[in-house]
Short mmCIF file of C-alpha atoms and ligand atoms in Angstrom, two decimals:
data_model
loop_
_atom_site.label_atom_id
_atom_site.label_comp_id
_atom_site.label_asym_id
_atom_site.label_seq_id
_atom_site.Cartn_x
_atom_site.Cartn_y
_atom_site.Cartn_z
CA UNK J 88 32.75 26.62 9.00
CA UNK J 89 34.43 26.68 5.56
CA UNK J 90 32.58 28.27 2.66
CA UNK J 91 33.56 27.85 -0.98
CA UNK J 92 32.57 30.60 -3.39
CA UNK J 93 32.31 30.21 -7.15
CA UNK J 94 33.57 33.54 -8.47
CA UNK J 95 36.19 35.85 -7.03
CA UNK J 96 34.99 39.38 -7.80
CA UNK J 97 34.08 42.13 -5.35
CA UNK J 98 30.96 40.30 -4.22
CA UNK J 99 33.06 37.30 -3.20
CA UNK J 100 35.50 39.67 -1.51
CA UNK J 101 32.77 41.29 0.59
CA UNK J 102 31.28 37.88 1.48
CA UNK J 103 34.73 36.69 2.61
CA UNK J 104 35.29 39.86 4.67
CA UNK J 105 31.89 39.40 6.36
CA UNK J 106 32.92 35.85 7.27
CA UNK J 107 35.92 36.70 9.44
CA UNK J 108 34.09 37.99 12.55
CA UNK J 109 31.81 34.93 12.43
CA UNK J 110 34.75 32.54 12.24
CA UNK J 111 33.82 31.56 8.69
CA UNK J 112 36.72 31.04 6.29
CA UNK J 113 36.12 31.39 2.57
CA UNK J 114 37.88 29.96 -0.46
CA UNK J 115 37.10 31.35 -3.90
CA UNK J 116 37.37 29.58 -7.22
CA UNK J 117 38.21 32.07 -9.95
CA UNK J 118 40.24 31.88 -13.17
CA UNK J 119 42.01 35.23 -12.79
CA UNK J 120 45.25 35.70 -10.88
CA UNK J 121 44.35 39.23 -9.76
CA UNK J 122 40.89 38.27 -8.45
CA UNK J 123 39.43 40.87 -6.08
CA UNK J 124 38.34 38.27 -3.50
CA UNK J 125 41.61 36.33 -3.67
CA UNK J 126 43.34 39.30 -2.04
CA UNK J 127 41.46 38.63 1.20
CA UNK J 128 40.91 34.85 1.30
CA UNK J 129 42.12 31.53 -0.10
CA UNK J 130 42.05 31.15 -3.86
CA UNK J 131 41.86 28.17 -6.16
CA UNK J 132 42.76 29.30 -9.63
CA UNK J 133 40.68 27.55 -12.24
CA UNK J 134 37.82 27.78 -14.70
CA UNK J 135 34.26 27.12 -13.55
CA UNK J 136 34.06 24.00 -15.69
CA UNK J 137 37.43 22.63 -14.53
CA UNK J 138 36.34 19.58 -12.56
CA UNK J 139 39.70 19.20 -10.86
CA UNK J 140 39.42 22.74 -9.51
CA UNK J 141 35.78 22.13 -8.54
CA UNK J 142 36.86 18.97 -6.72
CA UNK J 143 39.51 20.93 -4.81
CA UNK J 144 36.90 23.52 -3.84
CA UNK J 145 34.55 20.80 -2.58
CA UNK J 146 37.41 19.33 -0.50
CA UNK J 147 38.09 22.70 1.13
CA UNK J 148 34.43 23.59 1.82
CA UNK J 149 31.62 22.57 4.17
CA UNK J 150 29.20 24.43 1.94
CA UNK J 151 29.53 26.10 -1.47
CA UNK J 152 27.82 29.22 -2.83
CA UNK J 153 28.21 31.59 -5.82
CA UNK J 154 28.83 35.25 -6.27
CA UNK J 155 27.81 35.43 -9.92
CA UNK J 156 25.00 33.76 -11.80
CA UNK J 157 26.75 32.63 -14.94
CA UNK J 158 28.37 29.65 -13.25
CA UNK J 159 27.74 26.63 -15.52
CA UNK J 160 24.68 24.84 -14.09
CA UNK J 161 26.38 21.52 -14.82
CA UNK J 162 29.27 22.47 -12.51
CA UNK J 163 26.83 23.46 -9.75
CA UNK J 164 24.96 20.16 -10.11
CA UNK J 165 28.23 18.20 -10.09
CA UNK J 166 29.25 19.98 -6.88
CA UNK J 167 25.81 19.39 -5.35
CA UNK J 168 26.51 15.65 -5.41
CA UNK J 169 29.59 16.19 -3.25
CA UNK J 170 28.90 19.13 -0.94
CA UNK J 171 25.83 21.20 0.06
CA UNK J 172 25.47 24.06 -2.45
CA UNK J 173 23.19 27.08 -1.96
CA UNK J 174 21.28 28.73 -3.58
CA UNK J 175 20.00 25.65 -5.43
CA UNK J 176 21.35 25.18 -8.99
CA UNK J 177 17.78 25.56 -10.28
CA UNK J 178 17.97 29.26 -9.27
CA UNK J 179 21.00 29.63 -11.56
CA UNK J 180 19.16 27.93 -14.37
CA UNK J 181 16.19 30.29 -14.07
CA UNK J 182 18.24 33.47 -13.85
CA UNK J 183 20.65 32.60 -16.67
CA UNK J 184 17.96 32.82 -19.33
CA UNK J 185 15.77 35.92 -19.51
CA UNK J 186 12.95 34.01 -21.20
CA UNK J 187 12.91 31.21 -18.60
CA UNK J 188 13.13 33.85 -15.87
CA UNK J 189 10.20 35.97 -17.09
CA UNK J 190 8.11 32.85 -17.72
CA UNK J 191 8.94 31.71 -14.18
CA UNK J 192 7.77 35.08 -12.77
CA UNK J 193 4.53 34.75 -14.69
CA UNK J 194 3.82 31.26 -13.39
CA UNK J 195 4.16 32.67 -9.85
CA UNK J 196 1.71 35.49 -10.63
CA UNK J 197 4.47 38.13 -10.56
CA UNK J 198 3.83 40.86 -13.16
CA UNK J 199 6.48 41.49 -15.84
CA UNK J 200 6.75 43.74 -18.90
CA UNK J 201 5.16 42.10 -21.97
CA UNK J 202 7.66 39.80 -23.67
CA UNK J 203 8.04 37.33 -26.51
CA UNK J 204 10.66 34.78 -27.49
CA UNK J 205 12.51 35.60 -30.71
CA UNK J 206 14.93 33.41 -32.63
CA UNK J 207 13.87 33.55 -36.27
CA UNK J 208 13.27 36.73 -38.24
CA UNK J 209 9.53 36.05 -38.62
CA UNK J 210 9.25 35.73 -34.83
CA UNK J 211 10.88 39.14 -34.49
CA UNK J 212 8.32 40.67 -36.88
CA UNK J 213 5.44 38.98 -35.05
CA UNK J 214 6.78 40.07 -31.66
CA UNK J 215 7.15 43.68 -32.85
CA UNK J 216 3.55 43.62 -34.10
CA UNK J 217 2.33 42.15 -30.84
CA UNK J 218 4.34 44.22 -28.37
CA UNK J 219 4.65 47.46 -30.35
CA UNK J 220 7.26 50.21 -30.02
CA UNK J 221 9.20 51.25 -28.09
CA UNK J 222 10.61 47.87 -27.17
CA UNK J 223 13.88 46.35 -25.97
CA UNK J 224 15.59 43.47 -27.77
CA UNK J 225 17.84 41.45 -25.47
CA UNK J 226 19.95 38.32 -25.71
CA UNK J 227 18.44 35.60 -23.55
CA UNK J 228 21.75 34.61 -22.01
CA UNK J 229 24.94 36.26 -20.73
CA UNK J 230 23.65 39.82 -20.75
CA UNK J 231 24.62 41.96 -17.80
CA UNK J 232 25.10 45.65 -17.02
CA UNK J 233 23.11 46.58 -20.13
CA UNK J 234 25.25 44.47 -22.47
CA UNK J 235 23.52 42.49 -25.20
CA UNK J 236 20.46 44.71 -25.46
CA UNK J 237 19.14 47.42 -27.75
CA UNK J 238 16.23 49.83 -27.28
CA UNK J 239 14.07 50.04 -30.39
CA UNK J 240 12.02 53.18 -30.99
CA UNK J 241 11.54 53.13 -34.77
CA UNK J 242 11.23 50.61 -37.63
CA UNK J 243 14.72 51.60 -38.80
CA UNK J 244 16.09 50.97 -35.31
CA UNK J 245 14.40 47.56 -35.38
CA UNK J 246 16.41 46.68 -38.49
CA UNK J 247 19.64 47.83 -36.88
CA UNK J 248 18.84 45.89 -33.69
CA UNK J 249 18.22 42.74 -35.74
CA UNK J 250 21.52 43.21 -37.60
CA UNK J 251 23.31 43.51 -34.28
CA UNK J 252 21.68 40.73 -32.27
CA UNK J 253 19.78 38.52 -34.77
CA UNK J 254 20.69 34.84 -35.07
CA UNK J 255 20.85 34.20 -31.33
CA UNK J 256 18.08 33.25 -28.90
CA UNK J 257 16.53 36.61 -28.00
CA UNK J 258 13.66 38.11 -26.06
CA UNK J 259 11.69 41.20 -27.11
CA UNK J 260 10.26 43.17 -24.21
CA UNK J 261 7.89 46.11 -24.13
CA UNK J 262 9.78 49.25 -23.08
CA UNK J 263 8.44 50.26 -19.67
CA UNK J 264 8.15 54.05 -19.18
CA UNK J 265 9.03 53.53 -15.56
CA UNK J 266 8.94 56.21 -12.84
CA UNK J 267 11.90 54.59 -11.17
CA UNK J 268 13.81 51.35 -10.74
CA UNK J 269 13.62 49.50 -7.46
CA UNK J 270 15.10 46.34 -6.05
CA UNK J 271 14.33 44.12 -3.14
CA UNK J 272 16.76 41.83 -1.38
CA UNK J 273 15.45 38.94 0.62
CA UNK J 274 17.19 36.10 2.39
CA UNK J 275 15.98 32.61 3.22
CA UNK J 276 17.64 30.35 5.78
CA UNK J 277 18.11 26.59 5.61
CA UNK J 278 15.13 26.23 7.95
CA UNK J 279 12.88 28.24 5.59
CA UNK J 280 12.93 31.48 7.62
CA UNK J 281 12.66 34.55 5.38
CA UNK J 282 13.84 38.11 6.10
CA UNK J 283 13.55 41.06 3.70
CA UNK J 284 15.43 44.34 3.36
CA UNK J 285 13.47 47.49 2.51
CA UNK J 286 12.95 48.50 -1.13
CA UNK J 287 15.94 50.27 -2.68
CA UNK J 288 15.75 52.93 -5.39
CA UNK J 289 18.35 52.44 -8.13
CA UNK J 290 19.64 54.66 -10.87
CA UNK J 291 21.41 53.06 -13.82
CA UNK J 292 23.66 54.73 -16.38
CA UNK J 293 24.44 52.99 -19.64
CA UNK J 294 22.93 49.88 -18.04
CA UNK J 295 25.30 49.99 -15.03
CA UNK J 296 24.08 50.65 -11.50
CA UNK J 297 25.21 54.07 -10.57
CA UNK J 298 23.43 55.02 -7.33
CA UNK J 299 21.17 53.36 -4.77
CA UNK J 300 19.04 55.08 -2.14
CA UNK J 301 17.85 52.99 0.76
CA UNK J 302 15.18 52.78 1.92
CA UNK J 303 13.60 54.05 -1.33
CA UNK J 304 11.99 57.45 -0.63
CA UNK J 305 8.23 58.10 -0.81
CA UNK J 306 7.41 54.42 -0.86
CA UNK J 307 3.95 53.31 0.13
CA UNK J 308 4.04 50.52 2.68
CA UNK J 309 1.82 48.49 0.40
CA UNK J 310 4.46 48.59 -2.35
CA UNK J 311 7.18 47.39 0.02
CA UNK J 312 4.95 44.59 1.23
CA UNK J 313 4.07 43.57 -2.31
CA UNK J 314 7.75 43.39 -3.34
CA UNK J 315 8.53 41.33 -0.24
CA UNK J 316 5.61 39.02 -0.92
CA UNK J 317 6.69 38.46 -4.55
CA UNK J 318 10.27 37.76 -3.42
CA UNK J 319 9.01 35.29 -0.87
CA UNK J 320 7.05 33.43 -3.57
CA UNK J 321 10.29 33.01 -5.55
CA UNK J 322 12.29 31.91 -2.50
CA UNK J 323 9.69 29.35 -1.47
CA UNK J 324 9.12 27.98 -4.98
CA UNK J 325 12.86 27.40 -5.46
CA UNK J 326 13.40 26.10 -1.91
CA UNK J 327 16.04 28.80 -1.95
CA UNK J 328 18.78 29.39 0.62
CA UNK J 329 20.79 32.62 0.68
CA UNK J 330 20.27 36.20 -0.51
CA UNK J 331 18.16 36.83 -3.61
CA UNK J 332 17.80 40.17 -5.40
CA UNK J 333 14.83 41.06 -7.58
CA UNK J 334 14.89 44.19 -9.76
CA UNK J 335 11.67 46.04 -10.55
CA UNK J 336 10.28 48.80 -12.69
CA UNK J 337 7.79 50.99 -10.86
CA UNK J 338 5.25 52.39 -13.30
CA UNK J 339 2.65 54.29 -11.26
CA UNK J 340 1.14 51.75 -8.89
CA UNK J 341 2.52 48.85 -10.93
CA UNK J 342 5.56 46.82 -9.96
CA UNK J 343 6.98 44.86 -12.90
CA UNK J 344 9.76 42.32 -12.41
CA UNK J 345 12.79 42.93 -14.64
CA UNK J 346 15.19 40.28 -13.42
CA UNK J 347 16.47 38.38 -10.42
CA UNK J 348 19.98 37.61 -9.23
CA UNK J 349 20.52 34.47 -7.13
CA UNK J 350 23.26 36.10 -5.09
CA UNK J 351 24.22 39.17 -3.11
CA UNK J 352 23.69 42.27 -5.21
CA UNK J 353 25.21 45.67 -5.90
CA UNK J 354 21.98 47.38 -4.81
CA UNK J 355 22.54 45.82 -1.36
CA UNK J 356 26.02 47.23 -0.68
CA UNK J 357 24.49 49.94 1.51
CA UNK J 358 23.50 47.23 4.01
CA UNK J 359 27.12 47.00 5.25
CA UNK J 360 26.69 50.26 7.15
CA UNK J 361 23.00 50.99 6.58
CA UNK J 362 21.26 47.89 7.96
CA UNK J 363 21.39 45.88 11.17
CA UNK J 364 22.92 42.94 9.28
CA UNK J 365 24.68 43.27 5.94
CA UNK J 366 23.53 41.25 2.94
CA UNK J 367 26.95 39.54 2.93
CA UNK J 368 26.68 38.41 6.54
CA UNK J 369 23.08 37.29 6.07
CA UNK J 370 24.04 35.32 2.97
CA UNK J 371 26.72 33.51 4.97
CA UNK J 372 24.37 32.96 7.91
CA UNK J 373 21.79 31.46 5.54
CA UNK J 374 24.09 29.08 3.64
CA UNK J 375 25.80 27.99 6.89
CA UNK J 376 22.47 27.18 8.54
CA UNK J 377 22.81 29.95 11.16
CA UNK J 378 19.94 32.17 12.35
CA UNK J 379 19.37 35.22 10.12
CA UNK J 380 20.09 38.75 11.30
CA UNK J 381 17.70 41.68 11.28
CA UNK J 382 17.28 43.38 7.90
CA UNK J 383 15.83 46.68 9.05
CA UNK J 384 17.75 49.82 8.07
CA UNK J 385 19.84 51.95 10.37
CA UNK J 386 19.10 55.46 9.12
CA UNK J 387 19.01 56.37 5.43
CA UNK J 388 21.77 55.52 3.00
CA UNK J 389 23.05 56.62 -0.39
CA UNK J 390 25.46 54.32 -2.22
CA UNK J 391 27.46 55.49 -5.22
CA UNK J 392 29.49 53.13 -7.38
CA UNK J 393 32.94 54.09 -8.53
CA UNK J 394 33.03 53.15 -12.19
CA UNK J 395 36.35 53.06 -14.02
CA UNK J 396 38.47 54.52 -11.23
CA UNK J 397 38.21 55.11 -7.46
CA UNK J 398 38.37 58.64 -6.08
CA UNK J 399 41.33 59.25 -3.75
CA UNK J 400 40.47 58.14 -0.20
CA UNK J 401 41.40 61.53 1.20
CA UNK J 402 38.74 63.19 -0.99
CA UNK J 403 36.03 60.67 -0.19
CA UNK J 404 36.67 60.65 3.54
CA UNK J 405 36.35 64.42 3.81
CA UNK J 406 32.71 63.52 4.18
CA UNK J 407 32.42 62.27 7.73
CA UNK J 408 29.36 60.19 6.77
CA UNK J 409 31.29 58.33 4.07
CA UNK J 410 32.30 54.67 4.14
CA UNK J 411 34.72 53.81 1.36
CA UNK J 412 35.07 50.34 -0.15
CA UNK J 413 37.75 49.63 -2.73
CA UNK J 414 37.86 46.31 -4.53
CA UNK J 415 41.57 46.01 -5.35
CA UNK J 416 40.83 46.07 -9.09
CA UNK J 417 42.87 47.91 -11.67
CA UNK J 418 41.15 50.89 -13.34
CA UNK J 419 39.31 50.19 -16.58
CA UNK J 420 36.39 51.92 -18.30
CA UNK J 421 32.93 50.58 -17.30
CA UNK J 422 34.47 48.51 -14.51
CA UNK J 423 33.05 48.63 -10.97
CA UNK J 424 36.13 49.29 -8.85
CA UNK J 425 34.67 50.49 -5.55
CA UNK J 426 31.75 52.19 -3.87
CA UNK J 427 30.96 54.67 -1.16
CA UNK J 428 28.01 54.56 1.23
CA UNK J 429 26.94 57.76 2.99
CA UNK J 430 24.51 57.47 5.83
CA UNK J 431 22.10 59.98 7.32
CA UNK J 432 20.10 59.70 10.52
CA UNK J 433 16.80 60.83 8.99
CA UNK J 434 15.11 61.12 5.60
CA UNK J 435 15.31 64.92 5.93
CA UNK J 436 19.06 64.82 6.56
CA UNK J 437 19.51 62.61 3.51
CA UNK J 438 17.42 64.99 1.39
CA UNK J 439 19.48 67.96 2.59
CA UNK J 440 22.86 66.33 2.02
CA UNK J 441 22.16 64.39 -1.17
CA UNK J 442 22.74 67.31 -3.59
CA UNK J 443 26.26 67.86 -2.23
CA UNK J 444 27.04 64.13 -2.13
CA UNK J 445 25.74 63.79 -5.68
CA UNK J 446 27.83 66.74 -6.86
CA UNK J 447 30.96 64.91 -5.71
CA UNK J 448 30.13 61.24 -6.22
CA UNK J 449 27.62 61.28 -9.07
CA UNK J 450 30.42 61.33 -11.61
CA UNK J 451 30.88 59.95 -15.09
CA UNK J 452 32.92 56.85 -15.79
CA UNK J 453 36.45 57.83 -14.81
CA UNK J 454 38.25 54.94 -16.46
CA UNK J 455 41.86 55.55 -17.45
CA UNK J 456 40.99 55.28 -21.16
P1 AMP M 722 18.86 44.60 -17.59
O1 AMP M 722 20.19 44.11 -18.08
O2 AMP M 722 17.71 43.81 -18.09
O3 AMP M 722 18.81 44.78 -16.09
O4 AMP M 722 18.70 46.07 -18.18
C1 AMP M 722 19.58 47.11 -17.84
C2 AMP M 722 18.82 48.42 -17.74
O5 AMP M 722 18.16 48.72 -19.00
C3 AMP M 722 17.68 48.38 -16.72
O6 AMP M 722 18.14 48.62 -15.43
C4 AMP M 722 16.78 49.48 -17.26
O7 AMP M 722 17.27 50.75 -16.93
C5 AMP M 722 16.88 49.32 -18.77
N1 AMP M 722 15.81 48.38 -19.25
C6 AMP M 722 15.91 47.05 -19.41
N2 AMP M 722 14.74 46.51 -19.83
C7 AMP M 722 13.88 47.52 -19.95
C8 AMP M 722 12.48 47.60 -20.32
N3 AMP M 722 11.78 46.53 -20.69
N4 AMP M 722 11.91 48.83 -20.30
C9 AMP M 722 12.62 49.94 -19.94
N5 AMP M 722 13.91 49.93 -19.58
C10 AMP M 722 14.55 48.74 -19.58
#
């Protein structure tokens, strides 16, 4: 089986690596010469709206997928006329626009923070009056890792936020005083079978995922089931194939949907060592029409991202529980360049070891600048 991947970052790299044992060969389309995935699989160098490059990818693939959600929907639809493409382009369309996405959640009965569409100044004033402070003003499109958003706590901050972001299609959301952030990853096969990983607890810093704990500690079974049920509504509604991630705010007993990613996700990296089947393998199984693998965890995992710069392997691997993943990317501030997953046999072992792991791996951005 030959799989084409739109995007050649670390997610594409880890998908390609998961393909080898299954006899699946991947080709990535990516504009950059030093693409992380291109170091481990075939590479077509081109932009995502370069139809010649897209044509080449279709020629080299039995099925095409994506590793990032800002692929132009038009390109995905163009490809869909030539080669099977999963997840469906409609999933891209929904996740590319925060307003469309939150409205979509609402139509499926999935709770979200309060939100309002804002383009004109008077809409901003109305939305502030309706939603109240604190609130978060975000661009509707092309925001990721906390970019394109401002938290507003005062009237003066509202003015500054408008100066910074005003004039573009925006969304104002109520600020959720969440207890913690969670995510759920679910996968749906071409035959409609659905499998779900346990809830993951995520910590962000400056909008970038910093640490994931899986399964999320102290989680009521009911909460896990609810997250899985919501994810399954999304998968079924979109006739989705592949891995989907949904990020949540937990506020007491409430689970509020923040956003979804129609792809493998950073909060699922722990599944490489911490689950029966990794998210990358299950994504490939799904898009290739193969049976899905078990999603249940193997022990308890902590995943730390390396932001800016990777720690020397010799330091990381002093921890016998550590599994190091480097992405072959040059160091740069705020850039995800690798991760480490540490696995414990029991929740108690994780609790005992986490302080020491955190002392070493819970580090600030170590970019060269
Ligand atoms: P996003 O790009 O929407 O995933 O936002 C990045 C991070 O900002 C989230 O992971 C949260 O930590 C924080 N955040 C975003 N929206 C809200 C909100 N409505 N209330 C509280 N925190 C938020």
